[in-house]
Tab-separated table of C-alpha atoms and ligand atoms in Angstrom:
chain	number	residue	atom	x	y	z
A	1	MET	CA	90.397	79.276	126.900
A	2	ARG	CA	93.019	76.637	126.395
A	3	SER	CA	96.507	76.577	125.055
A	4	ARG	CA	97.985	73.806	123.047
A	5	ASP	CA	101.106	73.053	121.083
A	6	LEU	CA	101.134	73.182	117.353
A	7	LYS	CA	103.665	73.341	114.622
A	8	ALA	CA	102.041	75.798	112.281
A	9	ASN	CA	103.294	73.930	109.218
A	10	SER	CA	101.443	70.840	110.381
A	11	GLY	CA	98.214	72.419	109.109
A	12	ASP	CA	96.438	71.294	105.986
A	13	GLY	CA	96.749	74.511	104.044
A	14	PRO	CA	99.603	76.010	102.064
A	15	VAL	CA	102.609	77.150	104.140
A	16	GLY	CA	102.586	80.891	104.722
A	17	HIS	CA	98.828	81.309	104.507
A	18	VAL	CA	97.173	83.562	107.103
A	19	ASP	CA	93.422	83.837	107.440
A	20	VAL	CA	91.787	86.263	109.866
A	21	SER	CA	88.009	86.069	109.972
A	22	HIS	CA	85.569	88.340	111.869
A	23	VAL	CA	88.121	88.960	114.621
A	24	HIS	CA	87.148	91.059	117.621
A	25	VAL	CA	89.618	92.075	120.327
A	26	ALA	CA	88.734	94.041	123.452
A	27	PHE	CA	90.820	95.479	126.277
A	28	GLY	CA	89.033	95.927	129.604
A	29	GLY	CA	85.636	95.658	127.931
A	30	VAL	CA	86.497	98.245	125.260
A	31	ASP	CA	86.441	96.931	121.687
A	32	VAL	CA	89.649	97.717	119.804
A	33	LEU	CA	89.208	95.476	116.747
A	34	HIS	CA	85.669	95.294	115.361
A	35	GLY	CA	85.338	92.231	113.147
A	36	ILE	CA	88.523	92.136	111.081
A	37	ASP	CA	88.603	90.064	107.866
A	38	PHE	CA	92.019	89.742	106.370
A	39	ASP	CA	94.242	87.209	104.641
A	40	VAL	CA	97.794	86.730	103.441
A	41	ALA	CA	98.600	84.422	100.535
A	42	PRO	CA	101.769	82.304	100.616
A	43	GLY	CA	104.756	84.473	99.743
A	44	GLU	CA	102.757	87.691	99.924
A	45	ILE	CA	103.875	90.837	101.759
A	46	VAL	CA	100.961	92.673	103.354
A	47	ALA	CA	101.078	96.072	105.055
A	48	LEU	CA	98.782	97.144	107.884
A	49	LEU	CA	98.522	100.904	107.412
A	50	GLY	CA	96.621	103.394	109.512
A	51	PRO	CA	96.831	106.312	111.928
A	52	SER	CA	98.053	105.938	115.495
A	53	GLY	CA	95.697	103.951	117.704
A	54	CYS	CA	93.649	102.352	114.894
A	55	GLY	CA	94.582	98.814	116.016
A	56	LYS	CA	97.424	97.788	113.666
A	57	THR	CA	99.705	96.469	116.394
A	58	THR	CA	96.817	94.749	118.155
A	59	LEU	CA	95.984	92.887	114.937
A	60	LEU	CA	99.631	91.894	114.421
A	61	ARG	CA	99.947	90.766	118.046
A	62	SER	CA	96.719	88.761	117.734
A	63	ILE	CA	98.147	86.888	114.720
A	64	ALA	CA	101.351	86.304	116.707
A	65	GLY	CA	99.393	84.978	119.688
A	66	LEU	CA	100.488	87.819	121.982
A	67	GLU	CA	96.852	88.920	122.382
A	68	ARG	CA	93.790	86.755	122.850
A	69	ILE	CA	90.846	87.369	120.571
A	70	ALA	CA	87.296	87.704	121.908
A	71	SER	CA	85.652	86.172	118.833
A	72	GLY	CA	86.299	85.234	115.218
A	73	THR	CA	89.068	82.924	114.039
A	74	ILE	CA	92.726	83.117	113.060
A	75	SER	CA	94.229	80.323	110.960
A	76	LEU	CA	97.862	79.819	110.000
A	77	ASN	CA	98.719	77.427	107.181
A	78	GLY	CA	95.150	76.133	107.218
A	79	HIS	CA	95.235	75.348	110.917
A	80	GLU	CA	93.074	77.291	113.380
A	81	VAL	CA	95.269	78.889	116.059
A	82	ALA	CA	92.771	81.234	117.739
A	83	ASN	CA	89.072	81.564	118.355
A	84	ASP	CA	86.949	82.469	121.386
A	85	ARG	CA	87.970	79.235	123.156
A	86	LEU	CA	91.326	78.413	121.593
A	87	HIS	CA	94.642	80.193	121.969
A	88	VAL	CA	97.733	78.510	120.542
A	89	ARG	CA	100.745	80.022	122.279
A	90	PRO	CA	103.057	82.272	120.207
A	91	GLU	CA	106.095	79.959	120.187
A	92	ALA	CA	103.942	77.175	118.740
A	93	ARG	CA	102.624	79.236	115.806
A	94	GLN	CA	105.818	79.098	113.709
A	95	ILE	CA	105.891	82.829	113.185
A	96	GLY	CA	108.902	85.142	113.240
A	97	LEU	CA	108.610	88.485	115.013
A	98	VAL	CA	110.537	91.696	114.473
A	99	PHE	CA	109.686	94.401	116.989
A	100	GLN	CA	109.868	98.160	116.574
A	101	ASP	CA	112.834	98.471	118.980
A	102	TRP	CA	114.356	95.201	117.635
A	103	ALA	CA	114.521	93.837	121.230
A	104	LEU	CA	118.032	92.413	120.903
A	105	PHE	CA	119.549	90.887	124.046
A	106	PRO	CA	122.307	93.385	124.942
A	107	HIS	CA	124.422	90.833	126.879
A	108	MET	CA	124.558	88.328	124.000
A	109	THR	CA	126.693	88.468	120.866
A	110	VAL	CA	125.089	88.835	117.480
A	111	ALA	CA	125.446	85.088	116.849
A	112	GLU	CA	123.969	84.233	120.270
A	113	ASN	CA	121.036	86.548	119.619
A	114	VAL	CA	120.356	84.826	116.303
A	115	ALA	CA	120.809	81.335	117.798
A	116	TYR	CA	118.341	82.113	120.599
A	117	GLY	CA	115.206	81.130	118.726
A	118	ILE	CA	116.542	77.916	117.181
A	119	ASP	CA	115.223	74.840	119.034
A	120	SER	CA	117.474	72.209	117.624
A	121	PHE	CA	121.132	72.027	118.666
A	122	ALA	CA	121.937	70.029	115.548
A	123	HIS	CA	123.332	72.296	112.822
A	124	ARG	CA	122.616	75.345	114.970
A	125	ASN	CA	125.946	77.011	114.157
A	126	ASP	CA	125.477	76.344	110.457
A	127	ARG	CA	122.009	77.853	110.539
A	128	VAL	CA	123.272	80.950	112.385
A	129	ALA	CA	126.073	81.363	109.839
A	130	ASP	CA	123.648	80.922	106.939
A	131	VAL	CA	121.142	83.419	108.199
A	132	LEU	CA	123.826	85.999	109.106
A	133	ALA	CA	125.204	85.640	105.574
A	134	LEU	CA	121.689	86.091	104.239
A	135	VAL	CA	121.401	89.505	105.908
A	136	GLY	CA	125.000	90.433	105.049
A	137	LEU	CA	126.399	90.241	108.591
A	138	ASN	CA	128.551	87.106	108.335
A	139	THR	CA	131.643	88.839	109.753
A	140	LEU	CA	129.892	90.363	112.749
A	141	GLY	CA	128.769	87.263	114.677
A	142	ASP	CA	131.081	87.952	117.638
A	143	ARG	CA	130.123	91.605	118.080
A	144	MET	CA	127.804	92.859	120.844
A	145	PRO	CA	124.586	94.620	119.680
A	146	ALA	CA	125.610	97.957	121.243
A	147	THR	CA	128.626	98.129	118.914
A	148	LEU	CA	126.457	97.932	115.781
A	149	SER	CA	124.819	100.684	113.748
A	150	GLY	CA	121.024	100.987	113.710
A	151	GLY	CA	120.814	99.373	110.278
A	152	GLN	CA	122.985	96.444	111.413
A	153	GLN	CA	120.908	95.941	114.581
A	154	GLN	CA	117.808	95.878	112.421
A	155	ARG	CA	119.337	93.140	110.305
A	156	VAL	CA	120.268	91.110	113.411
A	157	ALA	CA	116.632	91.315	114.525
A	158	LEU	CA	115.567	90.124	111.093
A	159	ALA	CA	118.125	87.299	111.131
A	160	ARG	CA	116.920	86.188	114.570
A	161	ALA	CA	113.326	86.121	113.370
A	162	LEU	CA	114.247	84.180	110.216
A	163	ALA	CA	116.579	81.680	111.912
A	164	PRO	CA	113.865	79.220	113.042
A	165	GLN	CA	112.476	79.186	109.465
A	166	PRO	CA	109.053	80.635	110.272
A	167	SER	CA	106.198	80.238	107.846
A	168	VAL	CA	105.146	83.861	108.368
A	169	LEU	CA	107.163	86.910	109.403
A	170	LEU	CA	105.429	89.621	111.439
A	171	LEU	CA	107.109	93.023	111.665
A	172	ASP	CA	105.940	95.916	113.858
A	173	GLU	CA	107.137	99.292	112.482
A	174	PRO	CA	110.484	97.654	111.626
A	175	PHE	CA	112.115	100.744	110.133
A	176	SER	CA	110.828	103.478	112.417
A	177	ASN	CA	114.019	103.592	114.524
A	178	LEU	CA	116.183	104.374	111.495
A	179	ASP	CA	116.837	107.855	110.194
A	180	THR	CA	115.367	108.787	106.812
A	181	GLY	CA	118.240	107.926	104.455
A	182	LEU	CA	119.095	104.633	106.135
A	183	ARG	CA	115.435	103.764	106.373
A	184	VAL	CA	114.966	103.855	102.610
A	185	GLN	CA	118.116	101.779	102.045
A	186	VAL	CA	117.320	99.153	104.714
A	187	ARG	CA	113.707	98.843	103.618
A	188	SER	CA	114.825	98.226	100.048
A	189	GLU	CA	117.279	95.530	101.252
A	190	VAL	CA	114.606	93.899	103.391
A	191	HIS	CA	112.170	94.018	100.482
A	192	SER	CA	114.609	92.174	98.203
A	193	LEU	CA	115.400	89.679	100.949
A	194	LEU	CA	111.762	88.838	101.721
A	195	ALA	CA	110.831	88.636	98.043
A	196	GLY	CA	113.866	86.428	97.377
A	197	LEU	CA	112.974	84.094	100.233
A	198	GLY	CA	109.339	84.012	99.164
A	199	ILE	CA	108.285	84.219	102.815
A	200	SER	CA	104.862	85.578	103.764
A	201	ALA	CA	105.106	88.759	105.783
A	202	VAL	CA	102.789	91.174	107.545
A	203	PHE	CA	104.177	94.508	108.652
A	204	VAL	CA	102.723	97.437	110.536
A	205	THR	CA	103.370	100.988	109.452
A	206	HIS	CA	101.752	104.404	109.633
A	207	ASP	CA	103.826	105.533	106.646
A	208	GLN	CA	101.868	105.395	103.382
A	209	GLU	CA	104.986	105.406	101.216
A	210	GLU	CA	106.451	102.464	103.129
A	211	ALA	CA	103.195	100.508	102.881
A	212	PHE	CA	102.950	101.124	99.132
A	213	VAL	CA	106.612	100.395	98.380
A	214	LEU	CA	106.773	97.135	100.337
A	215	GLY	CA	103.244	95.800	100.335
A	216	ASP	CA	101.859	93.525	97.635
A	217	ARG	CA	98.558	94.402	99.282
A	218	VAL	CA	97.751	97.008	101.899
A	219	ALA	CA	95.046	96.908	104.573
A	220	VAL	CA	94.089	100.495	105.401
A	221	MET	CA	92.799	100.551	108.988
A	222	ARG	CA	90.751	103.124	110.839
A	223	ASP	CA	89.183	102.898	114.312
A	224	GLY	CA	89.597	99.123	114.616
A	225	ARG	CA	88.243	98.332	111.158
A	226	ILE	CA	89.747	97.707	107.743
A	227	GLU	CA	88.487	100.442	105.416
A	228	GLN	CA	90.069	98.949	102.302
A	229	PHE	CA	92.262	95.934	101.537
A	230	ASP	CA	93.760	95.874	98.071
A	231	THR	CA	96.878	96.468	95.990
A	232	PRO	CA	98.572	99.862	96.427
A	233	SER	CA	97.596	100.997	92.921
A	234	ALA	CA	93.943	100.028	93.440
A	235	ILE	CA	93.836	101.886	96.763
A	236	TYR	CA	95.469	104.986	95.314
A	237	GLY	CA	93.462	104.989	92.086
A	238	ASN	CA	90.173	103.775	93.462
A	239	PRO	CA	89.969	104.622	97.170
A	240	ALA	CA	86.923	103.247	98.989
A	241	SER	CA	86.190	106.547	100.725
A	242	ALA	CA	87.259	110.163	100.810
A	243	TRP	CA	89.095	109.403	104.059
A	244	VAL	CA	91.179	106.644	102.404
A	245	ALA	CA	91.869	108.939	99.420
A	246	GLU	CA	93.354	111.573	101.697
A	247	PHE	CA	95.189	109.120	103.937
A	248	VAL	CA	97.087	107.440	101.104
A	249	GLY	CA	98.240	110.489	99.172
A	250	ASP	CA	97.761	114.098	98.197
A	251	ALA	CA	94.128	114.724	97.324
A	252	ASN	CA	92.141	117.744	96.144
A	253	PHE	CA	88.380	117.630	96.606
A	254	LEU	CA	86.289	120.012	94.541
A	255	ARG	CA	82.590	120.491	95.169
A	256	GLY	CA	80.664	119.820	91.946
A	257	GLU	CA	77.256	119.199	90.419
A	258	ALA	CA	77.179	115.809	88.701
A	259	THR	CA	75.043	114.917	85.706
A	260	GLY	CA	75.892	111.407	84.539
A	261	MET	CA	79.542	110.967	83.648
A	262	PHE	CA	80.489	114.642	84.156
A	263	ALA	CA	80.526	117.148	86.997
A	264	THR	CA	80.666	120.922	86.818
A	265	THR	CA	83.252	122.305	89.248
A	266	SER	CA	85.128	125.552	89.853
A	267	ILE	CA	87.775	124.427	87.330
A	268	GLY	CA	85.185	123.567	84.682
A	269	GLU	CA	83.728	120.274	83.568
A	270	VAL	CA	85.443	117.153	84.890
A	271	ALA	CA	84.987	113.591	83.598
A	272	LEU	CA	83.787	111.068	86.194
A	273	SER	CA	84.668	107.371	86.449
A	274	GLU	CA	81.093	106.411	87.445
A	275	LEU	CA	77.597	107.733	86.844
A	276	ARG	CA	76.657	110.311	89.474
A	277	GLN	CA	73.778	112.709	89.989
A	278	GLY	CA	73.593	115.766	92.260
A	279	GLN	CA	76.095	117.358	94.591
A	280	VAL	CA	79.444	115.543	94.798
A	281	ASP	CA	83.011	115.980	96.014
A	282	VAL	CA	85.277	115.233	93.070
A	283	LEU	CA	88.695	113.715	93.842
A	284	LEU	CA	91.483	115.220	91.756
A	285	ARG	CA	94.986	113.914	92.436
A	286	PRO	CA	97.585	116.705	91.997
A	287	GLU	CA	99.119	114.894	88.999
A	288	HIS	CA	95.774	115.099	87.180
A	289	LEU	CA	95.796	118.899	87.011
A	290	VAL	CA	97.275	121.153	84.361
A	291	VAL	CA	98.469	124.690	85.201
A	292	THR	CA	99.181	127.319	82.570
A	293	GLU	CA	100.013	130.996	82.847
A	294	ASN	CA	96.853	132.935	81.927
A	295	GLU	CA	95.946	136.536	82.826
A	296	SER	CA	92.250	135.677	82.612
A	297	GLY	CA	92.635	132.311	84.404
A	298	ASN	CA	90.740	130.949	87.407
A	299	GLY	CA	93.361	131.274	90.163
A	300	VAL	CA	96.601	132.695	91.535
A	301	VAL	CA	99.768	130.754	92.421
A	302	ARG	CA	100.230	130.806	96.182
A	303	ASN	CA	103.515	128.888	96.152
A	304	VAL	CA	105.730	126.603	94.106
A	305	GLU	CA	107.460	123.708	95.907
A	306	TYR	CA	110.340	122.212	93.952
A	307	PHE	CA	111.232	118.530	94.522
A	308	GLY	CA	113.713	117.887	91.699
A	309	HIS	CA	111.793	115.155	89.864
A	310	ASP	CA	108.658	117.325	89.922
A	311	HIS	CA	107.164	120.368	91.623
A	312	MET	CA	103.933	121.154	93.392
A	313	VAL	CA	102.071	124.328	92.448
A	314	GLN	CA	99.729	125.562	95.189
A	315	VAL	CA	96.883	127.564	93.654
A	316	ASP	CA	94.216	129.738	95.301
A	317	LEU	CA	91.154	129.499	93.080
A	318	ASP	CA	88.870	132.514	92.592
A	319	ASP	CA	85.985	130.729	94.335
A	320	GLY	CA	88.036	130.618	97.570
A	321	SER	CA	89.133	126.984	97.359
A	322	HIS	CA	92.717	125.825	97.257
A	323	VAL	CA	94.286	123.069	95.135
A	324	ALA	CA	97.713	121.560	94.626
A	325	ALA	CA	98.945	120.496	91.176
A	326	ARG	CA	101.957	118.198	90.694
A	327	ILE	CA	103.854	119.099	87.526
A	328	SER	CA	106.890	117.264	86.176
A	329	GLY	CA	110.027	119.080	85.052
A	330	ASN	CA	111.106	122.575	86.021
A	331	PRO	CA	108.668	125.164	87.411
A	332	HIS	CA	107.083	127.200	84.644
A	333	VAL	CA	104.931	129.458	86.828
A	334	ARG	CA	105.838	131.535	89.879
A	335	ARG	CA	104.291	132.824	93.072
A	336	GLY	CA	101.641	135.531	92.551
A	337	GLN	CA	101.104	134.691	88.895
A	338	ARG	CA	97.576	134.383	87.517
A	339	VAL	CA	97.007	130.929	86.055
A	340	SER	CA	94.410	128.729	84.545
A	341	LEU	CA	93.949	125.370	86.261
A	342	VAL	CA	92.077	122.514	84.568
A	343	SER	CA	91.744	118.742	84.765
A	344	ASP	CA	93.990	116.717	82.430
A	345	GLY	CA	90.890	114.794	81.317
A	346	SER	CA	91.352	111.733	83.554
A	347	ALA	CA	88.125	110.188	84.773
A	348	CYS	CA	87.763	111.189	88.435
A	349	LEU	CA	86.092	109.543	91.406
A	350	ALA	CA	83.222	111.487	92.919
A	351	PHE	CA	81.907	110.969	96.449
A	352	LEU	CA	78.396	112.062	97.305
A	353	SER	CA	78.659	115.250	99.352
A	354	SER	CA	77.775	114.884	103.015
B	401	ATP	P1	100.369	103.063	116.913
B	401	ATP	O1	100.598	103.335	115.455
B	401	ATP	O2	100.327	104.337	117.718
B	401	ATP	O3	101.278	102.037	117.484
B	401	ATP	P2	98.208	101.154	116.524
B	401	ATP	O4	97.385	101.403	115.333
B	401	ATP	O5	99.240	100.082	116.436
B	401	ATP	O6	98.853	102.510	117.040
B	401	ATP	P3	97.266	99.712	118.831
B	401	ATP	O7	98.590	99.769	119.520
B	401	ATP	O8	96.854	98.419	118.274
B	401	ATP	O9	97.196	100.827	117.701
B	401	ATP	O10	96.160	100.225	119.850
B	401	ATP	C1	94.799	100.289	119.487
B	401	ATP	C2	94.013	100.778	120.699
B	401	ATP	O11	94.052	99.777	121.703
B	401	ATP	C3	94.567	102.045	121.320
B	401	ATP	O12	93.485	102.830	121.744
B	401	ATP	C4	95.362	101.546	122.504
B	401	ATP	O13	95.420	102.497	123.531
B	401	ATP	C5	94.552	100.317	122.916
B	401	ATP	N1	95.393	99.267	123.541
B	401	ATP	C6	96.404	98.602	122.957
B	401	ATP	N2	96.921	97.697	123.811
B	401	ATP	C7	96.227	97.799	124.956
B	401	ATP	C8	96.282	97.130	126.226
B	401	ATP	N3	97.149	96.166	126.470
B	401	ATP	N4	95.396	97.522	127.167
B	401	ATP	C9	94.482	98.495	126.937
B	401	ATP	N5	94.373	99.150	125.757
B	401	ATP	C10	95.236	98.816	124.786
């Protein structure tokens, strides 16, 4: 292993480009990342989404240079920064980092925190003022971090990461320390800011909604591997596996017998998106089901959950299975009522039954 200096924007490729190829990382002989392939285009925001312990933070830290990789390569802006023999140190990779706990220096003012990462003394004050204005904190430069709200501290952390003008911003669960309401507001502000700056960003989250709202593309990780890497709509509409389908949203699976482009299930015949033959598990998103009151229907309403913009009807089907249907508008059925539940005709994905 060797370390060497590098200004990441001295590479040959476009600024903001990240390329991760066949990366393996192990801790104490135990593999944690098993051959990760992953890329970020200039100006793109990419989410690393997955359950706890799947390796999201390890991948982010490997890109940052905070972990060494066992094999594979990581390139930033067309310049290789890590392989099995090379490890460019983090401060030479021209990346900005925002940690989960924001890691502000408590004994420094807001302005001093932001100035910390700027190498050059020339124009340092101007740069601090610019970046504080960018995150809407221009009047708070003299305050100490402890006197700020959570949302303001988050913005200081962001300003500090942006101050050195990184080519890529890496964020580890950046909103998880904020309560729900503030979280939605801050994430929307950060989204606009990053999109406006056109900076490439990779952020870690275990929250599917956050990944889908912020990410241009999402890498869904499981057990040290990427199960699917695509746009949010492609992942939701065309999940690579039943596991991904369930992880990224509400999913009903109905056992069915497929013959070509149709499958017979407990709610009748369902159209399929691909040719299938034999026993399958058909994926029906709740919004692709229709529920109507019907004394001779195929199920009974277990519960109705009202969300304002829509409601979820939980139905116990006569064959013993249970499904959830998302219906817009006001509830038109009630608990205990007999209903008929059918597909709305959308072509459904079917996974071969295990
Ligand atoms: P979370 O959402 O809970 O933060 P994660 O997906 O970010 O999880 P990682 O933090 O990357 O997961 O951890 C992946 C695996 O690697 C876990 O089993 C973890 O215990 C292990 N691990 C991470 N860092 C180290 C380390 N320094 N030494 C040993 N094992 C580690």
